[in-house]
PDB file of C-alpha atoms in Angstrom:
ATOM      1  CA  MET A   1     100.728  53.763 120.939  1.00 41.00           C
ATOM      2  CA  SER A   2     100.952  55.522 117.797  1.00 60.00           C
ATOM      3  CA  THR A   3      98.669  58.210 116.886  1.00 71.00           C
ATOM      4  CA  PRO A   4      95.833  57.161 114.580  1.00 84.00           C
ATOM      5  CA  PHE A   5      96.255  58.000 110.765  1.00 90.00           C
ATOM      6  CA  THR A   6      92.677  59.541 109.812  1.00 95.00           C
ATOM      7  CA  PRO A   7      91.222  61.163 106.704  1.00 97.00           C
ATOM      8  CA  ASP A   8      90.875  64.239 109.049  1.00 96.00           C
ATOM      9  CA  TYR A   9      94.742  64.200 109.667  1.00 94.00           C
ATOM     10  CA  PHE A  10      95.419  63.661 105.847  1.00 97.00           C
ATOM     11  CA  TRP A  11      93.370  66.614 105.063  1.00 97.00           C
ATOM     12  CA  ASP A  12      94.453  68.965 107.689  1.00 96.00           C
ATOM     13  CA  VAL A  13      98.090  68.319 106.619  1.00 96.00           C
ATOM     14  CA  VAL A  14      97.760  68.127 103.000  1.00 97.00           C
ATOM     15  CA  SER A  15      95.494  70.862 102.439  1.00 97.00           C
ATOM     16  CA  SER A  16      97.461  73.287 104.427  1.00 97.00           C
ATOM     17  CA  HIS A  17     100.685  72.255 102.770  1.00 96.00           C
ATOM     18  CA  LEU A  18      99.372  72.765  99.250  1.00 97.00           C
ATOM     19  CA  SER A  19      97.210  76.095 100.178  1.00 96.00           C
ATOM     20  CA  HIS A  20     100.898  77.870 100.037  1.00 93.00           C
ATOM     21  CA  ARG A  21     101.388  77.360  96.433  1.00 93.00           C
ATOM     22  CA  ASP A  22     101.144  80.421  94.471  1.00 92.00           C
ATOM     23  CA  ASP A  23     102.360  78.724  91.620  1.00 93.00           C
ATOM     24  CA  PHE A  24      99.296  76.069  91.508  1.00 94.00           C
ATOM     25  CA  TRP A  25      97.922  77.486  88.108  1.00 93.00           C
ATOM     26  CA  HIS A  26     101.397  76.449  86.654  1.00 91.00           C
ATOM     27  CA  ILE A  27     101.886  73.306  88.269  1.00 92.00           C
ATOM     28  CA  VAL A  28      98.307  72.070  87.160  1.00 91.00           C
ATOM     29  CA  ASN A  29      99.121  73.022  83.722  1.00 86.00           C
ATOM     30  CA  GLY A  30     102.192  70.915  83.355  1.00 80.00           C
ATOM     31  CA  PRO A  31     103.048  67.097  83.170  1.00 77.00           C
ATOM     32  CA  LYS A  32     102.748  64.138  85.536  1.00 79.00           C
ATOM     33  CA  ARG A  33     100.404  66.348  88.121  1.00 86.00           C
ATOM     34  CA  GLU A  34      99.010  63.124  89.652  1.00 88.00           C
ATOM     35  CA  VAL A  35     102.610  62.187  90.703  1.00 91.00           C
ATOM     36  CA  TRP A  36     103.184  65.850  91.948  1.00 94.00           C
ATOM     37  CA  PHE A  37     100.109  65.701  94.050  1.00 96.00           C
ATOM     38  CA  VAL A  38     101.119  62.189  95.639  1.00 96.00           C
ATOM     39  CA  ALA A  39     104.865  63.330  96.179  1.00 95.00           C
ATOM     40  CA  GLU A  40     103.931  66.540  98.031  1.00 96.00           C
ATOM     41  CA  SER A  41     101.583  64.663 100.067  1.00 97.00           C
ATOM     42  CA  ILE A  42     104.175  62.168 101.014  1.00 96.00           C
ATOM     43  CA  ALA A  43     106.561  65.411 101.858  1.00 95.00           C
ATOM     44  CA  ALA A  44     103.751  67.178 103.844  1.00 95.00           C
ATOM     45  CA  LEU A  45     102.946  64.199 105.759  1.00 94.00           C
ATOM     46  CA  SER A  46     106.689  63.301 106.659  1.00 92.00           C
ATOM     47  CA  ARG A  47     107.292  66.847 107.728  1.00 91.00           C
ATOM     48  CA  ALA A  48     104.312  66.735 110.005  1.00 89.00           C
ATOM     49  CA  SER A  49     105.218  63.619 111.862  1.00 82.00           C
ATOM     50  CA  THR A  50     106.247  64.286 115.195  1.00 70.00           C
ATOM     51  CA  GLY A  51     109.713  62.389 115.082  1.00 64.00           C
ATOM     52  CA  HIS A  52     108.795  60.725 118.298  1.00 59.00           C
ATOM     53  CA  LEU A  53     108.937  56.871 117.995  1.00 52.00           C
ATOM     54  CA  LYS A  54     105.959  56.196 119.735  1.00 62.00           C
ATOM     55  CA  THR A  55     103.321  58.997 118.218  1.00 64.00           C
ATOM     56  CA  GLY A  56     105.230  59.524 114.881  1.00 75.00           C
ATOM     57  CA  HIS A  57     104.452  58.237 111.458  1.00 85.00           C
ATOM     58  CA  ARG A  58     106.904  56.904 108.645  1.00 88.00           C
ATOM     59  CA  VAL A  59     105.623  57.559 105.012  1.00 93.00           C
ATOM     60  CA  TYR A  60     106.487  55.625 101.973  1.00 91.00           C
ATOM     61  CA  GLY A  61     105.733  56.011  98.323  1.00 90.00           C
ATOM     62  CA  GLU A  62     105.323  53.474  95.968  1.00 82.00           C
ATOM     63  CA  GLN A  63     106.442  50.380  97.696  1.00 87.00           C
ATOM     64  CA  SER A  64     105.388  47.175  95.761  1.00 89.00           C
ATOM     65  CA  TYR A  65     102.958  44.909  97.755  1.00 88.00           C
ATOM     66  CA  SER A  66     105.649  41.912  97.647  1.00 88.00           C
ATOM     67  CA  SER A  67     107.870  44.457  99.657  1.00 89.00           C
ATOM     68  CA  LEU A  68     105.569  45.709 102.230  1.00 91.00           C
ATOM     69  CA  VAL A  69     104.162  42.118 102.552  1.00 88.00           C
ATOM     70  CA  LYS A  70     107.942  40.947 103.435  1.00 87.00           C
ATOM     71  CA  ASP A  71     108.191  44.008 105.916  1.00 88.00           C
ATOM     72  CA  PHE A  72     104.773  43.893 107.610  1.00 88.00           C
ATOM     73  CA  GLY A  73     102.994  40.735 106.679  1.00 87.00           C
ATOM     74  CA  GLY A  74      99.745  40.233 104.879  1.00 87.00           C
ATOM     75  CA  ASP A  75      98.045  38.100 102.240  1.00 86.00           C
ATOM     76  CA  ILE A  76      99.652  38.420  99.159  1.00 82.00           C
ATOM     77  CA  GLY A  77      98.301  35.115  97.953  1.00 81.00           C
ATOM     78  CA  SER A  78      95.293  36.661  97.523  1.00 75.00           C
ATOM     79  CA  LEU A  79      96.508  38.884  94.584  1.00 75.00           C
ATOM     80  CA  ASP A  80      97.168  37.678  90.747  1.00 76.00           C
ATOM     81  CA  GLU A  81     100.998  37.361  90.359  1.00 75.00           C
ATOM     82  CA  ASP A  82     101.146  40.433  88.155  1.00 74.00           C
ATOM     83  CA  ASP A  83      99.655  42.274  91.153  1.00 75.00           C
ATOM     84  CA  HIS A  84     102.420  41.328  93.505  1.00 76.00           C
ATOM     85  CA  ARG A  85     104.348  44.316  91.734  1.00 78.00           C
ATOM     86  CA  LYS A  86     101.729  46.699  91.958  1.00 84.00           C
ATOM     87  CA  LEU A  87     102.709  50.003  93.887  1.00 88.00           C
ATOM     88  CA  PRO A  88     100.186  51.695  96.394  1.00 92.00           C
ATOM     89  CA  ASP A  89     100.542  55.457  96.277  1.00 95.00           C
ATOM     90  CA  ILE A  90     101.225  56.320  99.877  1.00 97.00           C
ATOM     91  CA  THR A  91     101.656  53.811 102.867  1.00 95.00           C
ATOM     92  CA  VAL A  92     101.950  54.985 106.554  1.00 94.00           C
ATOM     93  CA  ALA A  93     103.714  53.024 109.220  1.00 90.00           C
ATOM     94  CA  THR A  94     104.327  53.605 112.686  1.00 85.00           C
ATOM     95  CA  ASP A  95     107.678  55.353 112.934  1.00 72.00           C
ATOM     96  CA  TYR A  96     109.334  52.571 114.261  1.00 73.00           C
ATOM     97  CA  ALA A  97     108.267  50.672 111.230  1.00 68.00           C
ATOM     98  CA  SER A  98     106.645  47.677 112.958  1.00 78.00           C
ATOM     99  CA  ARG A  99     103.018  47.823 111.393  1.00 85.00           C
ATOM    100  CA  LEU A 100     101.187  49.594 108.872  1.00 90.00           C
ATOM    101  CA  LEU A 101      98.568  52.259 109.747  1.00 92.00           C
ATOM    102  CA  ALA A 102      97.031  52.969 106.495  1.00 95.00           C
ATOM    103  CA  VAL A 103      97.206  52.456 102.777  1.00 97.00           C
ATOM    104  CA  LEU A 104      96.258  55.324 100.522  1.00 97.00           C
ATOM    105  CA  GLU A 105      95.473  55.098  96.506  1.00 96.00           C
ATOM    106  CA  ALA A 106      95.138  58.582  94.959  1.00 95.00           C
ATOM    107  CA  LYS A 107      93.506  59.810  91.620  1.00 93.00           C
ATOM    108  CA  LEU A 108      93.753  63.020  89.870  1.00 92.00           C
ATOM    109  CA  CYS A 109      90.467  64.042  87.821  1.00 90.00           C
ATOM    110  CA  ASP A 110      91.247  66.851  85.855  1.00 83.00           C
ATOM    111  CA  ASP A 111      88.607  68.656  83.505  1.00 72.00           C
ATOM    112  CA  PHE A 112      86.226  65.407  84.443  1.00 55.00           C
ATOM    113  CA  GLU A 113      88.381  62.493  82.909  1.00 62.00           C
ATOM    114  CA  PRO A 114      86.264  59.436  84.530  1.00 53.00           C
ATOM    115  CA  ALA A 115      88.906  56.987  83.291  1.00 57.00           C
ATOM    116  CA  ASN A 116      90.843  58.009  85.976  1.00 70.00           C
ATOM    117  CA  LEU A 117      88.431  56.709  88.738  1.00 81.00           C
ATOM    118  CA  ASP A 118      86.928  53.702  86.552  1.00 75.00           C
ATOM    119  CA  GLY A 119      89.531  52.517  84.044  1.00 61.00           C
ATOM    120  CA  ALA A 120      90.107  49.016  84.051  1.00 55.00           C
ATOM    121  CA  LYS A 121      92.466  47.743  86.914  1.00 50.00           C
ATOM    122  CA  GLY A 122      93.834  51.323  87.139  1.00 61.00           C
ATOM    123  CA  ASN A 123      90.388  52.287  89.020  1.00 89.00           C
ATOM    124  CA  LEU A 124      90.291  53.605  92.203  1.00 92.00           C
ATOM    125  CA  GLN A 125      87.986  51.104  93.779  1.00 92.00           C
ATOM    126  CA  TYR A 126      89.972  48.034  92.469  1.00 90.00           C
ATOM    127  CA  GLN A 127      93.073  49.623  93.864  1.00 92.00           C
ATOM    128  CA  LEU A 128      91.332  49.868  97.408  1.00 95.00           C
ATOM    129  CA  ASP A 129      89.748  46.427  97.382  1.00 93.00           C
ATOM    130  CA  MET A 130      93.211  45.091  96.484  1.00 91.00           C
ATOM    131  CA  ALA A 131      94.889  46.982  99.593  1.00 93.00           C
ATOM    132  CA  ARG A 132      91.969  45.403 101.697  1.00 93.00           C
ATOM    133  CA  ARG A 133      92.377  41.816 100.592  1.00 91.00           C
ATOM    134  CA  VAL A 134      96.128  42.026 101.367  1.00 93.00           C
ATOM    135  CA  PHE A 135      95.937  44.035 104.622  1.00 93.00           C
ATOM    136  CA  PRO A 136      92.852  43.355 105.900  1.00 93.00           C
ATOM    137  CA  ALA A 137      93.173  44.674 109.299  1.00 92.00           C
ATOM    138  CA  VAL A 138      94.844  48.033 107.771  1.00 95.00           C
ATOM    139  CA  PRO A 139      92.679  51.170 107.164  1.00 96.00           C
ATOM    140  CA  VAL A 140      92.608  52.255 103.360  1.00 97.00           C
ATOM    141  CA  ILE A 141      91.909  55.488 102.293  1.00 98.00           C
ATOM    142  CA  GLY A 142      91.072  56.784  98.710  1.00 97.00           C
ATOM    143  CA  VAL A 143      92.199  60.295  97.575  1.00 97.00           C
ATOM    144  CA  ILE A 144      90.714  62.097  94.612  1.00 96.00           C
ATOM    145  CA  PHE A 145      92.521  65.336  93.744  1.00 95.00           C
ATOM    146  CA  THR A 146      90.372  67.302  91.763  1.00 94.00           C
ATOM    147  CA  VAL A 147      91.549  70.320  89.373  1.00 93.00           C
ATOM    148  CA  HIS A 148      89.089  72.603  87.923  1.00 92.00           C
ATOM    149  CA  HIS A 149      90.413  74.901  84.979  1.00 87.00           C
ATOM    150  CA  LEU A 150      88.227  77.821  83.894  1.00 82.00           C
ATOM    151  CA  CYS A 151      87.107  77.663  80.628  1.00 64.00           C
ATOM    152  CA  ARG A 152      88.511  74.191  80.307  1.00 52.00           C
ATOM    153  CA  ALA A 153      86.140  72.279  82.292  1.00 47.00           C
ATOM    154  CA  VAL A 154      83.558  70.153  80.768  1.00 51.00           C
ATOM    155  CA  SER A 155      80.779  71.677  78.726  1.00 50.00           C
ATOM    156  CA  ASP A 156      77.935  70.867  81.069  1.00 53.00           C
ATOM    157  CA  LYS A 157      76.401  74.222  82.108  1.00 51.00           C
ATOM    158  CA  HIS A 158      76.565  73.431  85.544  1.00 46.00           C
ATOM    159  CA  SER A 159      80.153  73.019  85.824  1.00 49.00           C
ATOM    160  CA  ALA A 160      81.640  75.073  83.509  1.00 60.00           C
ATOM    161  CA  VAL A 161      82.343  78.126  85.657  1.00 69.00           C
ATOM    162  CA  GLU A 162      82.035  77.561  89.647  1.00 85.00           C
ATOM    163  CA  PRO A 163      84.799  74.966  90.789  1.00 91.00           C
ATOM    164  CA  ILE A 164      82.083  73.851  93.504  1.00 92.00           C
ATOM    165  CA  ARG A 165      79.912  72.774  90.758  1.00 89.00           C
ATOM    166  CA  PHE A 166      82.628  70.870  89.009  1.00 90.00           C
ATOM    167  CA  PHE A 167      83.485  69.202  92.344  1.00 92.00           C
ATOM    168  CA  ASN A 168      80.044  67.950  92.783  1.00 92.00           C
ATOM    169  CA  HIS A 169      80.180  66.734  89.078  1.00 89.00           C
ATOM    170  CA  VAL A 170      83.072  64.516  90.021  1.00 91.00           C
ATOM    171  CA  SER A 171      81.779  63.505  93.304  1.00 93.00           C
ATOM    172  CA  ASP A 172      78.040  62.549  91.525  1.00 92.00           C
ATOM    173  CA  HIS A 173      80.488  60.328  88.995  1.00 90.00           C
ATOM    174  CA  ALA A 174      82.441  58.699  91.898  1.00 92.00           C
ATOM    175  CA  GLU A 175      78.879  57.559  93.202  1.00 93.00           C
ATOM    176  CA  LYS A 176      78.238  56.094  90.006  1.00 91.00           C
ATOM    177  CA  VAL A 177      81.403  54.044  89.332  1.00 90.00           C
ATOM    178  CA  MET A 178      82.202  52.889  92.755  1.00 91.00           C
ATOM    179  CA  ASN A 179      80.202  50.571  95.320  1.00 92.00           C
ATOM    180  CA  PHE A 180      78.940  53.170  97.861  1.00 94.00           C
ATOM    181  CA  ALA A 181      77.054  50.356  99.676  1.00 94.00           C
ATOM    182  CA  THR A 182      80.699  49.458 100.595  1.00 95.00           C
ATOM    183  CA  TYR A 183      82.391  53.128 100.398  1.00 96.00           C
ATOM    184  CA  GLU A 184      81.471  56.314 101.800  1.00 97.00           C
ATOM    185  CA  TRP A 185      82.648  59.914 101.673  1.00 98.00           C
ATOM    186  CA  CYS A 186      84.896  60.757 104.899  1.00 97.00           C
ATOM    187  CA  HIS A 187      83.312  64.363 104.742  1.00 97.00           C
ATOM    188  CA  PRO A 188      79.808  65.196 104.220  1.00 96.00           C
ATOM    189  CA  ASP A 189      80.647  67.822 101.510  1.00 95.00           C
ATOM    190  CA  ARG A 190      82.261  65.114  99.694  1.00 97.00           C
ATOM    191  CA  ILE A 191      85.073  66.848  97.428  1.00 97.00           C
ATOM    192  CA  ARG A 192      86.004  69.722  99.723  1.00 97.00           C
ATOM    193  CA  PRO A 193      87.491  72.886  98.117  1.00 97.00           C
ATOM    194  CA  VAL A 194      91.103  73.610  99.240  1.00 98.00           C
ATOM    195  CA  PRO A 195      91.560  76.995 101.361  1.00 96.00           C
ATOM    196  CA  CYS A 196      93.618  79.266  99.393  1.00 96.00           C
ATOM    197  CA  LEU A 197      93.592  77.495  95.939  1.00 97.00           C
ATOM    198  CA  GLN A 198      90.298  78.567  94.511  1.00 96.00           C
ATOM    199  CA  LYS A 199      90.417  80.355  91.431  1.00 93.00           C
ATOM    200  CA  ILE A 200      94.113  80.725  91.329  1.00 93.00           C
ATOM    201  CA  LYS A 201      95.619  82.844  88.327  1.00 92.00           C
ATOM    202  CA  PRO A 202      98.947  82.615  86.633  1.00 92.00           C
ATOM    203  CA  LEU A 203     101.860  84.165  88.065  1.00 91.00           C
ATOM    204  CA  GLY A 204     102.573  86.310  85.199  1.00 81.00           C
ATOM    205  CA  GLY A 205     103.640  85.599  81.266  1.00 74.00           C
ATOM    206  CA  MET A 206     101.522  85.246  78.513  1.00 76.00           C
ATOM    207  CA  PHE A 207      99.042  83.224  80.241  1.00 81.00           C
ATOM    208  CA  ASN A 208      95.161  83.575  81.508  1.00 83.00           C
ATOM    209  CA  GLY A 209      92.770  81.678  83.066  1.00 86.00           C
ATOM    210  CA  GLN A 210      92.172  80.123  86.620  1.00 91.00           C
ATOM    211  CA  ALA A 211      92.482  76.758  88.484  1.00 93.00           C
ATOM    212  CA  SER A 212      91.000  75.530  91.843  1.00 95.00           C
ATOM    213  CA  LEU A 213      91.587  72.451  93.950  1.00 96.00           C
ATOM    214  CA  GLY A 214      89.350  70.188  95.686  1.00 96.00           C
ATOM    215  CA  ILE A 215      90.323  67.036  97.624  1.00 97.00           C
ATOM    216  CA  GLY A 216      87.612  64.060  98.316  1.00 97.00           C
ATOM    217  CA  LEU A 217      88.713  61.094 100.726  1.00 98.00           C
ATOM    218  CA  LEU A 218      86.828  57.780 100.532  1.00 97.00           C
ATOM    219  CA  GLN A 219      87.142  55.064 103.252  1.00 97.00           C
ATOM    220  CA  PRO A 220      84.942  51.538 103.381  1.00 96.00           C
ATOM    221  CA  ARG A 221      81.984  51.971 105.516  1.00 95.00           C
ATOM    222  CA  GLY A 222      82.421  51.727 109.325  1.00 93.00           C
ATOM    223  CA  GLN A 223      86.361  51.665 109.027  1.00 94.00           C
ATOM    224  CA  LYS A 224      88.177  51.783 112.417  1.00 91.00           C
ATOM    225  CA  TYR A 225      91.577  53.504 112.633  1.00 91.00           C
ATOM    226  CA  ILE A 226      94.387  51.968 114.367  1.00 79.00           C
ATOM    227  CA  SER A 227      95.791  53.569 117.451  1.00 72.00           C
TER     228      SER A 227
END
């Protein structure tokens, strides 16, 4: 049997992997940061797999629902035709690729851009609900990468200086725009500060400021994980 792929496993592997990036300030001030976070998560999870066929994981990025259903089964008829081409951010299968263990959708909230959580069909709950319709027996996990920039965060006095206040601000917004009768945080502290990535300064050059990272994980209430 495969080892279950759980939110705790994701947190342990990905936060440990990212915590070693001393160039974090420069990364989060560059382009396509959400793509970077997803790519680094895939690399970290792949590296952490045991490599043993009975216990390892195989991690995919941006496989379309039509391709996933072809490989793993599922109810693609529940989607609009346009959604057949949608690409879940991360999918995890058993290492012998016979069944899915989890589907993950990620969002980056940077300086509190709420559209990243609740914008039209790109919103996090819509994407998680879509995965649940196609694969009703497969666990889904929402990932909120939250970046705080000192001096660039929202003007509210409670979130402008301390990263944890900004993380709480984003957590509160998530609870307003998502259905928390259906979903819940995976951890009591909601968006958790990533160790060694708090108030990181630039490596050098004519730059200043600080950047911090938090990761929040969401799941459907009462969700069970496959083993």
